[in-house]
Amino acid sequence: MKLGIIGLPNVGKSTLFNAITNAGAQSANYPFCTIDPNVGVVSVPDTRLDVLTEMYQPAKVTPAVIEFVDIAGLVKGASRGEGLGNKFLANIREVDAIVHVVRCFNNDDIIHVDGSIDALRDMETISLELIFADMEAVERRLDRTKKALKGDKSLEAEVQFLQRVLTTLEAGHAARTIDTTPEEEALLHSLTLLTAKPVIYAANLSEADFSGGSPDSNPHYQQVAAAAAKEGAEVLPICAQMEADIADMDDEEKEMFLSELGLTHTGLDRLIQKSYHLLGLISYLTAGPTEVRAWTITRGTKAPQAAGKIHTDFERGFIRAEVVSYDDLTACGSMNAAKEKGLVRSEGKEYVMQDGDVVLFRFNV
């Protein structure tokens, strides 16, 4: 999974990126200090792996991972190339979901490109630039399809759908708000539109607002939350500077610090949880003396396709899956004990994988 972190310059994108990846991306008090996208790969926190590691003492532990891409600050006119906009917009096309950082804190020492803090205005600036870029892409595709339609009447449905997408964009709405049939969804996906990507709004608060335990007292956050709810997006209150401080702490210090704030999870943990929910992802587990590993799949994936994540041969030669839930396995203390209690199931090709399934795939090629 690849998440792109976007926003206006000086809203805290690189600070947040540094905090969650410890990648040391440059952070400075002026626009465009991030020119090429910085990329950081982070492990998905999963305490289930720790427990299975204790049980199996494996030679190797491999968590699921997420790739974060810190994309330079967009500005008004980015869709026309302002502020190196074309290059930045191209970087966004490659991600699975967008983390849109919105500045919700006042600080006279940190310049705002528009001279004042206004969360809704900032959100709209970015959203409109993405919409303008998508309109150009759809218009080009529509022109080509209309020309091809003269010799191929089967393209009529595609032309009608593209026209509907363009009308939605021209009205100022994101492509992800369009109701689609499965066929139209596939077509929409092929367009790689920026506004078709799911979004998490990361409301970047001051330490005082965030540590107070009630971001609702911040009017900028209230605006972001209301706008996110209206468009069916996720919202995450966060303090990027605080996350940067936490990133430098050892585990014991981190636990104490979070406890003082009344939190149980870091911003990274909460961001990953929201990302999984937003993209409809779950993890299944494989465990043994060689390796304990988490595998990320889409909710609703059947056993053969889940096996294919490990190796295409596993899917091609799938016979069955021996499955036990993580909770049952850990309650029993071992796979043998779980088998004795009849908790290990033999599942076939139609089995839909569940989050936390511990699986051994049987296959023959």
Coordinates of C-alpha atoms in Angstrom, one line a residue:
M1 CA 0.0 0.0 0.0
K2 CA 1.3 3.4 -1.0
L3 CA 0.0 6.6 0.7
G4 CA 0.8 10.1 -0.7
I5 CA 1.1 13.0 1.8
I6 CA 0.0 16.2 0.2
G7 CA -1.0 19.7 1.2
L8 CA -0.1 23.3 0.8
P9 CA 3.5 24.4 1.6
N10 CA 4.3 24.8 5.4
V11 CA 1.3 22.8 6.7
G12 CA 3.5 20.1 8.3
K13 CA 3.7 17.5 5.6
S14 CA 7.4 16.8 5.9
T15 CA 7.4 17.0 9.7
L16 CA 4.7 14.4 9.7
F17 CA 6.5 12.3 7.1
N18 CA 9.7 12.5 9.2
A19 CA 7.9 11.5 12.3
I20 CA 6.2 8.4 10.8
T21 CA 9.1 7.2 8.8
N22 CA 12.2 8.5 10.6
A23 CA 13.5 9.1 7.0
G24 CA 14.9 12.5 7.7
A25 CA 13.3 14.3 4.8
Q26 CA 14.3 18.0 4.7
S27 CA 11.9 20.3 6.6
A28 CA 12.3 24.0 6.2
N29 CA 10.2 27.2 6.6
Y30 CA 9.7 27.9 3.0
P31 CA 7.8 26.4 0.0
F32 CA 9.2 23.7 -2.2
C33 CA 11.9 22.5 0.2
T34 CA 10.7 19.0 -0.9
I35 CA 11.3 18.8 -4.6
D36 CA 11.6 15.0 -5.4
P37 CA 9.1 12.9 -3.4
N38 CA 10.7 11.4 -0.3
V39 CA 9.8 7.8 0.1
G40 CA 9.7 5.9 3.4
V41 CA 8.6 2.3 4.1
V42 CA 7.3 1.6 7.6
S43 CA 6.2 -1.6 9.3
V44 CA 2.5 -1.9 10.1
P45 CA 2.3 -2.2 13.9
D46 CA 0.8 -5.6 14.8
T47 CA 1.0 -7.0 18.3
R48 CA -0.2 -10.4 17.0
L49 CA 3.2 -10.9 15.4
D50 CA 4.9 -10.4 18.7
V51 CA 2.7 -13.1 20.3
L52 CA 3.3 -15.6 17.4
T53 CA 7.0 -14.9 17.6
E54 CA 7.0 -16.0 21.2
M55 CA 5.1 -19.1 20.3
Y56 CA 7.2 -20.2 17.3
Q57 CA 10.6 -18.6 17.9
P58 CA 11.0 -18.1 14.1
A59 CA 14.2 -17.4 12.3
K60 CA 12.5 -14.4 10.7
V61 CA 9.6 -12.0 11.4
T62 CA 8.1 -10.0 8.5
P63 CA 5.4 -7.4 9.2
A64 CA 3.2 -5.9 6.6
V65 CA 4.5 -2.6 5.3
I66 CA 3.1 0.7 4.0
E67 CA 5.0 3.1 1.7
F68 CA 4.6 6.8 2.5
V69 CA 5.4 9.4 -0.2
D70 CA 6.1 12.9 0.9
I71 CA 5.0 15.0 -2.1
A72 CA 6.1 18.7 -2.3
G73 CA 3.6 21.4 -1.4
L74 CA 1.0 22.2 -4.0
V75 CA -0.1 25.8 -4.6
K76 CA -2.9 27.5 -6.5
G77 CA -2.3 27.0 -10.2
A78 CA -0.5 23.6 -9.7
S79 CA -2.7 22.1 -12.4
R80 CA -1.3 24.7 -14.8
G81 CA 2.3 24.0 -13.7
E82 CA 2.6 26.6 -11.0
G83 CA 5.2 25.8 -8.4
L84 CA 6.4 22.7 -10.3
G85 CA 2.8 21.5 -10.0
N86 CA 2.7 19.1 -13.0
K87 CA 5.6 17.0 -11.6
F88 CA 3.9 16.9 -8.1
L89 CA 0.5 15.9 -9.6
A90 CA 2.2 13.1 -11.5
N91 CA 3.6 11.7 -8.2
I92 CA 0.1 11.7 -6.7
R93 CA -1.2 9.5 -9.5
E94 CA 1.0 6.6 -8.3
V95 CA -0.4 6.3 -4.8
D96 CA -3.3 4.2 -3.5
A97 CA -4.7 6.8 -1.2
I98 CA -4.0 10.4 -0.2
V99 CA -3.2 11.8 3.2
H100 CA -4.2 15.5 2.9
V101 CA -2.5 17.5 5.7
V102 CA -4.5 20.6 6.6
R103 CA -3.0 23.3 8.9
C104 CA -5.2 23.9 11.9
F105 CA -2.6 25.8 14.1
N106 CA -1.5 29.4 14.4
N107 CA 2.2 30.2 14.5
D108 CA 3.5 33.6 13.4
D109 CA 6.9 32.1 12.9
I110 CA 5.8 29.7 10.2
I111 CA 4.8 31.4 7.0
H112 CA 1.5 30.5 5.4
V113 CA 1.5 30.9 1.6
D114 CA -1.8 32.7 1.7
G115 CA -1.0 34.8 4.7
S116 CA -3.6 33.5 7.1
I117 CA -5.0 30.2 8.6
D118 CA -8.2 29.1 6.9
A119 CA -8.7 25.3 6.8
L120 CA -11.6 25.3 4.4
R121 CA -9.9 27.6 1.9
D122 CA -6.7 25.5 2.0
M123 CA -8.7 22.3 1.5
E124 CA -10.5 23.9 -1.4
T125 CA -7.3 25.1 -3.0
I126 CA -5.9 21.6 -3.1
S127 CA -9.1 20.0 -4.1
L128 CA -9.7 22.4 -7.0
E129 CA -6.2 21.8 -8.4
L130 CA -6.7 18.1 -8.4
I131 CA -10.1 18.5 -10.0
F132 CA -8.7 20.8 -12.7
A133 CA -6.0 18.3 -13.5
D134 CA -8.6 15.5 -13.7
M135 CA -10.8 17.6 -16.0
E136 CA -7.9 17.8 -18.5
A137 CA -7.3 14.1 -18.3
V138 CA -11.0 13.2 -18.8
E139 CA -11.4 15.7 -21.7
R140 CA -8.4 14.1 -23.5
R141 CA -9.8 10.6 -23.0
L142 CA -13.3 11.8 -24.1
D143 CA -12.0 13.3 -27.3
R144 CA -10.2 10.1 -28.2
T145 CA -13.1 7.9 -27.4
K146 CA -15.6 10.1 -29.4
K147 CA -13.3 9.8 -32.4
A148 CA -13.1 6.0 -32.0
L149 CA -16.9 5.8 -31.5
K150 CA -17.4 6.6 -35.2
G151 CA -16.0 3.2 -36.1
D152 CA -17.0 1.3 -32.9
K153 CA -20.5 1.8 -31.6
S154 CA -19.7 -0.4 -28.5
L155 CA -17.9 2.6 -27.0
E156 CA -21.2 4.6 -26.6
A157 CA -21.5 3.6 -22.9
E158 CA -17.9 4.7 -22.2
V159 CA -18.5 8.1 -23.9
Q160 CA -21.7 8.6 -21.7
F161 CA -19.8 7.7 -18.5
L162 CA -16.9 9.9 -19.4
Q163 CA -19.3 12.8 -20.0
R164 CA -20.9 12.1 -16.6
V165 CA -17.4 12.2 -14.9
L166 CA -16.6 15.5 -16.6
T167 CA -19.9 17.0 -15.6
T168 CA -19.3 16.0 -11.9
L169 CA -15.8 17.5 -12.0
E170 CA -17.0 20.7 -13.6
A171 CA -19.5 21.0 -10.8
G172 CA -16.5 21.0 -8.4
H173 CA -17.1 17.5 -7.0
A174 CA -14.4 14.7 -6.8
A175 CA -14.6 11.7 -9.0
R176 CA -14.9 9.4 -6.0
T177 CA -18.4 10.8 -5.3
I178 CA -19.8 9.3 -8.5
D179 CA -22.0 6.2 -8.1
T180 CA -20.7 3.5 -10.5
T181 CA -21.6 0.0 -11.7
P182 CA -18.8 -2.6 -11.5
E183 CA -18.0 -2.0 -15.2
E184 CA -17.9 1.8 -14.7
E185 CA -15.7 1.3 -11.6
A186 CA -13.2 -0.5 -13.7
L187 CA -13.2 2.3 -16.3
L188 CA -12.9 4.9 -13.6
H189 CA -9.9 3.0 -12.1
S190 CA -8.2 2.9 -15.6
L191 CA -8.4 6.8 -15.7
T192 CA -6.1 7.0 -12.6
L193 CA -7.9 10.2 -11.6
L194 CA -6.5 12.1 -8.6
T195 CA -9.9 12.8 -7.2
A196 CA -11.0 9.2 -7.4
K197 CA -8.4 8.3 -4.8
P198 CA -9.7 7.8 -1.2
V199 CA -8.6 10.6 1.2
I200 CA -7.7 10.9 4.9
Y201 CA -7.6 14.5 6.1
A202 CA -4.9 14.9 8.7
A203 CA -5.8 18.0 10.7
N204 CA -2.5 19.2 12.0
L205 CA -3.1 20.8 15.4
S206 CA -0.9 22.7 17.8
E207 CA 0.5 20.7 20.8
A208 CA -1.8 22.7 23.2
D209 CA -4.9 21.9 21.2
F210 CA -4.0 18.2 20.7
S211 CA -2.8 17.4 24.2
G212 CA -5.9 19.0 25.6
G213 CA -7.6 15.8 24.5
S214 CA -10.4 17.6 22.7
P215 CA -9.5 18.8 19.2
D216 CA -13.2 19.8 18.8
S217 CA -12.4 23.0 20.7
N218 CA -10.3 24.0 17.6
P219 CA -12.6 25.7 15.1
H220 CA -10.3 24.9 12.2
Y221 CA -10.5 21.2 13.1
Q222 CA -14.3 21.4 13.3
Q223 CA -14.4 22.7 9.8
V224 CA -12.1 19.9 8.5
A225 CA -14.2 17.3 10.3
A226 CA -17.5 18.6 8.9
A227 CA -16.1 18.8 5.3
A228 CA -14.7 15.3 5.6
A229 CA -18.0 13.9 6.8
K230 CA -19.9 15.6 4.0
E231 CA -17.7 13.9 1.3
G232 CA -17.4 10.5 3.1
A233 CA -13.7 10.9 3.8
E234 CA -11.7 10.0 7.0
V235 CA -10.4 12.7 9.3
L236 CA -7.5 12.3 11.7
P237 CA -6.6 14.9 14.4
I238 CA -2.8 14.9 14.8
C239 CA 0.0 17.0 16.0
A240 CA 2.9 16.5 13.6
Q241 CA 5.4 18.2 15.9
M242 CA 4.4 16.0 18.8
E243 CA 4.7 12.9 16.5
A244 CA 8.2 14.1 15.7
D245 CA 9.1 14.3 19.4
I246 CA 7.6 10.8 20.0
A247 CA 9.6 9.3 17.1
D248 CA 12.8 10.1 19.0
M249 CA 11.8 8.4 22.2
D250 CA 12.5 4.8 23.3
D251 CA 9.5 2.5 23.9
E252 CA 9.3 3.1 27.6
E253 CA 9.4 6.9 27.2
K254 CA 6.8 6.7 24.4
E255 CA 4.4 4.7 26.5
M256 CA 4.7 7.2 29.4
F257 CA 4.3 10.2 27.1
L258 CA 1.2 8.7 25.4
S259 CA -0.3 7.7 28.8
E260 CA 0.0 11.3 30.0
L261 CA -1.9 12.5 27.0
G262 CA -4.6 9.9 27.5
L263 CA -3.7 8.1 24.3
T264 CA -3.0 4.4 23.7
H265 CA -1.7 4.7 20.1
T266 CA 0.7 7.0 18.2
G267 CA -0.4 9.0 15.2
L268 CA 1.3 6.5 12.9
D269 CA -0.8 3.6 14.5
R270 CA -4.0 5.7 14.1
L271 CA -3.1 6.7 10.5
I272 CA -2.5 3.1 9.5
Q273 CA -5.7 1.9 11.1
K274 CA -7.7 4.6 9.2
S275 CA -5.8 3.7 6.0
Y276 CA -6.7 0.0 6.3
H277 CA -10.3 0.9 7.0
L278 CA -10.4 3.4 4.1
L279 CA -9.0 0.9 1.6
G280 CA -10.9 -2.1 2.9
L281 CA -7.7 -4.0 3.9
I282 CA -7.1 -6.8 6.4
S283 CA -4.2 -9.0 7.3
Y284 CA -3.9 -12.7 7.5
L285 CA -0.9 -14.4 9.2
T286 CA 1.4 -17.3 8.4
A287 CA 3.4 -18.8 11.3
G288 CA 6.1 -21.4 11.7
P289 CA 9.7 -21.9 12.8
T290 CA 11.0 -20.5 9.5
E291 CA 9.0 -17.2 9.5
V292 CA 6.1 -15.4 11.1
R293 CA 4.6 -13.0 8.7
A294 CA 1.6 -10.7 8.1
W295 CA 0.1 -10.5 4.6
T296 CA -2.2 -7.6 3.5
I297 CA -5.2 -8.4 1.4
T298 CA -8.5 -6.7 0.4
R299 CA -11.5 -7.6 2.6
G300 CA -13.5 -10.2 0.7
T301 CA -10.5 -12.0 -0.8
K302 CA -11.0 -15.7 -1.2
A303 CA -8.4 -18.3 -0.1
P304 CA -6.8 -19.1 -3.5
Q305 CA -6.2 -15.4 -4.2
A306 CA -4.8 -14.8 -0.7
A307 CA -2.5 -17.7 -1.3
G308 CA -1.4 -16.0 -4.5
K309 CA 0.0 -13.1 -2.5
I310 CA 2.6 -15.5 -1.2
H311 CA 3.4 -17.1 -4.6
T312 CA 1.4 -17.4 -7.9
D313 CA 2.0 -21.2 -7.7
F314 CA 0.1 -21.3 -4.5
E315 CA -3.0 -19.9 -6.2
R316 CA -2.6 -21.9 -9.4
G317 CA -2.2 -25.2 -7.5
F318 CA -4.5 -24.4 -4.6
I319 CA -5.9 -27.5 -2.8
R320 CA -7.1 -26.2 0.5
A321 CA -6.3 -23.9 3.4
E322 CA -5.9 -25.0 7.0
V323 CA -7.2 -22.1 9.0
V324 CA -7.4 -21.2 12.7
S325 CA -8.3 -17.8 14.1
Y326 CA -5.5 -15.9 15.9
D327 CA -7.7 -15.7 19.0
D328 CA -8.3 -19.5 19.1
L329 CA -4.6 -20.3 18.4
T330 CA -3.3 -18.1 21.1
A331 CA -5.9 -19.2 23.6
C332 CA -4.9 -22.9 23.0
G333 CA -1.2 -22.1 23.1
S334 CA -0.2 -24.2 20.1
M335 CA -1.4 -25.4 16.7
N336 CA -1.5 -29.0 18.0
A337 CA -3.7 -28.0 20.9
A338 CA -6.0 -26.1 18.5
K339 CA -6.3 -29.1 16.3
E340 CA -7.1 -31.4 19.2
K341 CA -10.0 -29.0 20.1
G342 CA -11.2 -29.1 16.5
L343 CA -10.5 -25.4 16.0
V344 CA -8.3 -25.8 12.9
R345 CA -10.6 -25.9 9.8
S346 CA -10.0 -27.2 6.3
E347 CA -11.3 -24.5 3.9
G348 CA -11.8 -24.7 0.1
K349 CA -11.7 -22.3 -2.8
E350 CA -14.8 -20.4 -1.8
Y351 CA -13.6 -19.5 1.7
V352 CA -13.4 -15.8 2.3
M353 CA -10.4 -14.8 4.4
Q354 CA -10.9 -13.1 7.7
D355 CA -8.7 -10.6 9.5
G356 CA -6.3 -12.5 11.9
D357 CA -6.7 -15.9 10.1
V358 CA -3.5 -18.0 10.7
V359 CA -3.2 -20.1 7.6
L360 CA -1.2 -23.0 6.1
F361 CA -1.9 -23.3 2.4
R362 CA -1.9 -26.7 0.7
F363 CA -1.1 -26.7 -3.0
N364 CA 0.1 -28.9 -5.8
V365 CA 1.7 -27.7 -9.1

